[in-house]
Amino acid sequence: MSIAAYKRTISETESPRQIERRVLSNVTAEMESKYLAFDQAATSGDRLALLAEGLRDTLWYNERIWMTMRNDLAENANALSPDLKAGLISLALWVETHTNGVLKGEKQIKPLLDINRSIIRGLEGNPMHVME
């Protein structure tokens, strides 16, 4: 199956919300598999070594997802309320800033995971558990 046909099949079977949840869930799972070693590393040098082992690519992918969401939120056609859009754009900017700190070995990954998990729960339509 060609990539175009695959994308068309996905878009015909999943809503944009489901696609966002799936993509964010996948990158979050990848980050979860690597974050403990990084967050518990004794030095920033140890953290930088872990980044070189593939974690950097995962973090960049997470940041690209957030940049894409931020760009979508800024579109006039986005139907979310202005307050929700502003809050999510602010969150996307925070993710970008925090990720840069992680990539320098200065910040921990767990706050990024916490944000992603909250958004995933919201996309699942489970507002009672968004802030767990």
Coordinates of N, CA and C in Angstrom, one line a residue:
M1 N 0.9 -1.2 0.0 CA 0.0 0.0 0.0 C 0.9 1.2 0.0
S2 N 0.6 2.2 -0.8 CA 1.4 3.4 -0.9 C 1.1 4.3 0.3
I3 N 2.1 5.2 0.6 CA 1.9 6.1 1.8 C 0.7 6.9 1.6
A4 N 0.4 7.4 0.4 CA -0.8 8.2 0.2 C -2.1 7.5 0.5
A5 N -2.1 6.2 0.1 CA -3.3 5.4 0.3 C -3.4 5.1 1.8
Y6 N -2.3 4.9 2.5 CA -2.3 4.6 3.9 C -2.8 5.8 4.6
K7 N -2.4 7.0 4.3 CA -2.8 8.3 4.9 C -4.3 8.5 4.7
R8 N -4.8 8.2 3.5 CA -6.2 8.4 3.1 C -7.0 7.4 4.0
T9 N -6.6 6.2 4.1 CA -7.3 5.2 4.9 C -7.4 5.6 6.4
I10 N -6.3 6.1 6.9 CA -6.3 6.6 8.3 C -7.3 7.8 8.4
S11 N -7.2 8.7 7.5 CA -8.1 9.9 7.6 C -9.6 9.5 7.5
E12 N -9.8 8.4 6.8 CA -11.2 8.0 6.6 C -11.7 7.2 7.8
T13 N -10.8 6.6 8.6 CA -11.2 5.8 9.7 C -11.0 6.4 11.1
E14 N -10.2 7.5 11.2 CA -10.0 8.2 12.4 C -10.3 9.7 12.3
S15 N -10.8 10.2 13.4 CA -11.1 11.6 13.5 C -9.8 12.3 13.8
P16 N -9.7 13.6 13.5 CA -8.5 14.4 13.8 C -8.1 14.2 15.3
R17 N -9.1 14.2 16.1 CA -8.8 14.1 17.6 C -8.2 12.7 17.9
Q18 N -8.7 11.6 17.2 CA -8.1 10.3 17.4 C -6.7 10.2 16.9
I19 N -6.4 10.9 15.8 CA -5.1 10.9 15.2 C -4.1 11.6 16.1
E20 N -4.6 12.8 16.6 CA -3.7 13.5 17.6 C -3.4 12.7 18.8
R21 N -4.4 12.0 19.3 CA -4.2 11.2 20.5 C -3.2 10.0 20.2
R22 N -3.4 9.4 19.1 CA -2.5 8.3 18.7 C -1.1 8.7 18.5
V23 N -0.9 9.8 17.8 CA 0.5 10.3 17.6 C 1.1 10.7 18.9
L24 N 0.4 11.4 19.7 CA 0.9 11.9 21.0 C 1.2 10.7 21.9
S25 N 0.3 9.7 21.9 CA 0.5 8.5 22.7 C 1.7 7.7 22.3
N26 N 2.0 7.6 21.0 CA 3.2 6.9 20.5 C 4.4 7.6 21.0
V27 N 4.6 8.9 20.8 CA 5.8 9.6 21.2 C 5.9 9.6 22.7
T28 N 4.8 9.6 23.4 CA 4.9 9.6 24.9 C 5.4 8.3 25.4
A29 N 4.9 7.2 24.8 CA 5.4 5.8 25.1 C 6.9 5.7 24.9
E30 N 7.3 6.2 23.8 CA 8.8 6.2 23.5 C 9.6 7.0 24.5
M31 N 9.1 8.1 24.9 CA 9.8 9.0 25.9 C 9.7 8.2 27.3
E32 N 8.6 7.6 27.6 CA 8.5 6.9 28.9 C 9.5 5.8 29.0
S33 N 9.8 5.1 27.9 CA 10.8 4.0 28.0 C 12.2 4.5 28.2
K34 N 12.5 5.8 28.1 CA 13.8 6.3 28.3 C 14.0 7.3 29.4
Y35 N 12.9 7.8 29.9 CA 13.1 9.0 30.8 C 13.7 8.7 32.1
L36 N 13.5 7.6 32.7 CA 14.0 7.4 34.1 C 15.6 7.4 34.1
A37 N 16.2 6.8 33.1 CA 17.7 6.8 33.1 C 18.1 8.3 32.9
F38 N 17.4 9.0 32.1 CA 17.8 10.4 31.8 C 17.6 11.3 33.1
D39 N 16.4 11.2 33.6 CA 16.1 12.1 34.8 C 16.9 11.7 36.0
Q40 N 17.4 10.5 36.1 CA 18.1 10.1 37.3 C 19.6 10.1 37.0
A41 N 20.0 10.6 35.9 CA 21.5 10.6 35.5 C 22.2 11.6 36.5
A42 N 23.4 11.2 36.9 CA 24.1 12.0 37.9 C 24.6 13.3 37.4
T43 N 25.0 13.4 36.1 CA 25.6 14.6 35.6 C 24.9 15.0 34.3
S44 N 25.1 16.2 33.8 CA 24.6 16.6 32.5 C 25.3 15.9 31.4
G45 N 26.6 15.5 31.7 CA 27.4 14.7 30.7 C 26.7 13.3 30.5
D46 N 26.3 12.7 31.6 CA 25.5 11.4 31.5 C 24.3 11.6 30.7
R47 N 23.6 12.7 30.9 CA 22.3 13.0 30.2 C 22.6 13.2 28.7
L48 N 23.7 13.9 28.4 CA 24.0 14.2 27.0 C 24.4 12.9 26.3
A49 N 25.0 12.0 27.0 CA 25.3 10.6 26.4 C 24.0 9.9 26.1
L50 N 23.0 10.0 26.9 CA 21.7 9.3 26.7 C 21.0 10.0 25.5
L51 N 21.1 11.3 25.4 CA 20.5 12.0 24.3 C 21.1 11.4 22.9
A52 N 22.4 11.2 22.9 CA 23.1 10.7 21.7 C 22.6 9.3 21.3
E53 N 22.1 8.6 22.3 CA 21.7 7.2 22.0 C 20.2 7.1 21.4
G54 N 19.7 8.2 20.9 CA 18.4 8.1 20.3 C 17.3 9.0 21.0
L55 N 17.5 9.3 22.2 CA 16.5 10.1 23.0 C 16.3 11.5 22.3
R56 N 17.4 12.1 21.8 CA 17.3 13.4 21.2 C 16.2 13.4 20.1
D57 N 16.3 12.3 19.2 CA 15.3 12.2 18.1 C 13.9 12.1 18.6
T58 N 13.7 11.4 19.7 CA 12.3 11.3 20.3 C 11.8 12.6 20.8
L59 N 12.7 13.4 21.5 CA 12.4 14.7 22.0 C 12.1 15.7 20.9
W60 N 12.9 15.6 19.8 CA 12.6 16.5 18.7 C 11.3 16.2 18.0
Y61 N 11.0 14.9 18.0 CA 9.7 14.5 17.4 C 8.5 15.0 18.2
N62 N 8.6 14.9 19.5 CA 7.6 15.4 20.4 C 7.5 16.9 20.2
E63 N 8.6 17.6 20.1 CA 8.5 19.1 19.9 C 7.9 19.4 18.6
R64 N 8.2 18.6 17.5 CA 7.5 18.9 16.2 C 6.0 18.7 16.3
I65 N 5.6 17.7 17.1 CA 4.1 17.4 17.3 C 3.5 18.7 17.9
W66 N 4.1 19.2 18.9 CA 3.6 20.4 19.6 C 3.7 21.6 18.7
M67 N 4.7 21.7 17.9 CA 4.8 22.9 16.9 C 3.6 22.8 15.9
T68 N 3.3 21.6 15.5 CA 2.2 21.4 14.5 C 0.9 21.7 15.2
M69 N 0.7 21.3 16.4 CA -0.5 21.6 17.1 C -0.6 23.1 17.3
R70 N 0.5 23.8 17.7 CA 0.5 25.2 17.9 C 0.1 25.9 16.6
N71 N 0.7 25.5 15.4 CA 0.4 26.1 14.2 C -1.1 25.9 13.8
D72 N -1.7 24.7 14.1 CA -3.1 24.5 13.8 C -4.0 25.3 14.7
L73 N -3.6 25.5 16.0 CA -4.3 26.3 16.9 C -4.4 27.8 16.5
A74 N -3.3 28.2 15.8 CA -3.3 29.6 15.3 C -4.1 29.9 14.1
E75 N -4.6 28.9 13.4 CA -5.4 29.0 12.2 C -6.8 29.6 12.6
N76 N -7.3 30.4 11.8 CA -8.6 31.0 12.0 C -9.7 29.9 11.9
A77 N -9.4 28.8 11.1 CA -10.4 27.8 10.9 C -10.5 26.8 12.1
N78 N -9.6 26.9 13.1 CA -9.6 26.1 14.2 C -10.8 26.5 15.1
A79 N -11.7 25.5 15.4 CA -13.0 25.7 16.0 C -12.9 25.8 17.5
L80 N -11.8 25.6 18.2 CA -11.7 25.6 19.6 C -12.0 27.0 20.1
S81 N -12.4 27.2 21.3 CA -12.7 28.5 21.9 C -11.4 29.3 22.0
P82 N -11.4 30.6 21.9 CA -10.2 31.4 22.0 C -9.4 31.2 23.3
D83 N -10.1 31.0 24.4 CA -9.4 30.8 25.7 C -8.6 29.4 25.6
L84 N -9.3 28.4 25.1 CA -8.6 27.1 25.0 C -7.5 27.1 24.1
K85 N -7.7 27.8 22.9 CA -6.6 27.9 22.0 C -5.4 28.6 22.6
A86 N -5.6 29.7 23.3 CA -4.6 30.5 23.9 C -3.8 29.7 24.9
G87 N -4.6 28.9 25.7 CA -3.9 28.1 26.7 C -3.1 27.0 26.1
L88 N -3.6 26.4 25.1 CA -2.8 25.3 24.4 C -1.6 25.9 23.7
I89 N -1.7 27.0 23.1 CA -0.6 27.7 22.4 C 0.5 28.0 23.5
S90 N 0.1 28.5 24.6 CA 1.0 28.8 25.7 C 1.7 27.5 26.2
L91 N 1.0 26.5 26.3 CA 1.5 25.2 26.6 C 2.5 24.7 25.6
A92 N 2.2 24.8 24.3 CA 3.1 24.5 23.3 C 4.4 25.2 23.3
L93 N 4.4 26.5 23.6 CA 5.6 27.3 23.8 C 6.4 26.9 25.0
W94 N 5.7 26.5 26.1 CA 6.4 26.0 27.3 C 7.1 24.7 26.9
V95 N 6.4 23.8 26.2 CA 7.0 22.5 25.8 C 8.3 22.8 25.0
E96 N 8.3 23.7 24.1 CA 9.4 24.1 23.2 C 10.6 24.5 24.1
T97 N 10.3 25.4 25.1 CA 11.3 26.0 25.9 C 11.9 24.9 26.8
H98 N 11.0 24.1 27.4 CA 11.5 23.0 28.3 C 12.3 22.0 27.6
T99 N 11.8 21.6 26.4 CA 12.6 20.6 25.5 C 14.0 21.1 25.3
N100 N 14.1 22.4 25.0 CA 15.5 23.0 24.7 C 16.4 22.8 26.0
G101 N 15.8 22.9 27.2 CA 16.5 22.7 28.4 C 16.9 21.2 28.6
V102 N 16.0 20.3 28.2 CA 16.3 18.9 28.3 C 17.4 18.6 27.3
L103 N 17.3 19.1 26.1 CA 18.4 18.8 25.1 C 19.7 19.3 25.5
K104 N 19.8 20.3 26.4 CA 21.1 20.8 26.9 C 21.5 20.0 28.1
G105 N 20.7 19.0 28.5 CA 21.0 18.2 29.7 C 20.7 18.9 31.0
E106 N 19.9 20.0 31.0 CA 19.7 20.9 32.1 C 18.3 20.6 32.8
K107 N 17.4 20.0 32.1 CA 16.0 19.8 32.6 C 15.7 18.3 32.6
Q108 N 14.6 18.0 33.3 CA 14.1 16.6 33.3 C 13.0 16.4 32.3
I109 N 12.8 15.1 31.9 CA 11.8 14.8 30.9 C 10.4 14.6 31.5
K110 N 10.3 14.3 32.8 CA 9.0 14.0 33.4 C 8.0 15.1 33.2
P111 N 8.3 16.4 33.3 CA 7.3 17.4 33.1 C 6.7 17.3 31.7
L112 N 7.5 16.9 30.7 CA 7.0 16.8 29.3 C 6.0 15.6 29.3
L113 N 6.4 14.5 29.9 CA 5.5 13.4 30.0 C 4.2 13.7 30.7
D114 N 4.2 14.5 31.8 CA 3.0 14.8 32.5 C 2.1 15.7 31.6
I115 N 2.6 16.6 30.8 CA 1.8 17.4 29.9 C 1.2 16.6 28.9
N116 N 2.0 15.7 28.2 CA 1.5 14.9 27.2 C 0.4 14.0 27.7
R117 N 0.6 13.4 28.9 CA -0.4 12.5 29.4 C -1.8 13.2 29.7
S118 N -1.7 14.5 30.2 CA -2.9 15.3 30.4 C -3.6 15.5 29.1
I119 N -2.9 15.9 28.1 CA -3.5 16.2 26.8 C -4.1 14.9 26.2
I120 N -3.4 13.8 26.3 CA -3.9 12.5 25.8 C -5.3 12.2 26.5
R121 N -5.3 12.4 27.8 CA -6.6 12.1 28.6 C -7.7 13.0 28.1
G122 N -7.3 14.3 27.8 CA -8.3 15.2 27.3 C -8.8 14.8 25.9
L123 N -7.9 14.3 25.1 CA -8.3 13.9 23.7 C -9.1 12.6 23.8
E124 N -8.9 11.8 24.8 CA -9.8 10.6 25.0 C -11.2 11.0 25.4
G125 N -11.4 12.2 25.8 CA -12.7 12.7 26.2 C -13.0 12.3 27.7
N126 N -11.9 12.3 28.5 CA -12.0 11.9 29.9 C -11.6 13.1 30.7
P127 N -12.4 14.1 30.8 CA -12.0 15.4 31.4 C -11.8 15.2 32.9
M128 N -12.4 14.2 33.5 CA -12.3 14.0 35.0 C -10.9 13.6 35.4
H129 N -10.1 13.0 34.4 CA -8.8 12.6 34.7 C -7.7 13.3 34.0
V130 N -8.0 14.5 33.5 CA -7.0 15.3 32.7 C -5.9 15.7 33.6
M131 N -6.2 16.1 34.8 CA -5.1 16.7 35.7 C -4.5 15.7 36.7
E132 N -4.7 14.4 36.5 CA -4.1 13.5 37.4 C -2.6 13.5 37.3

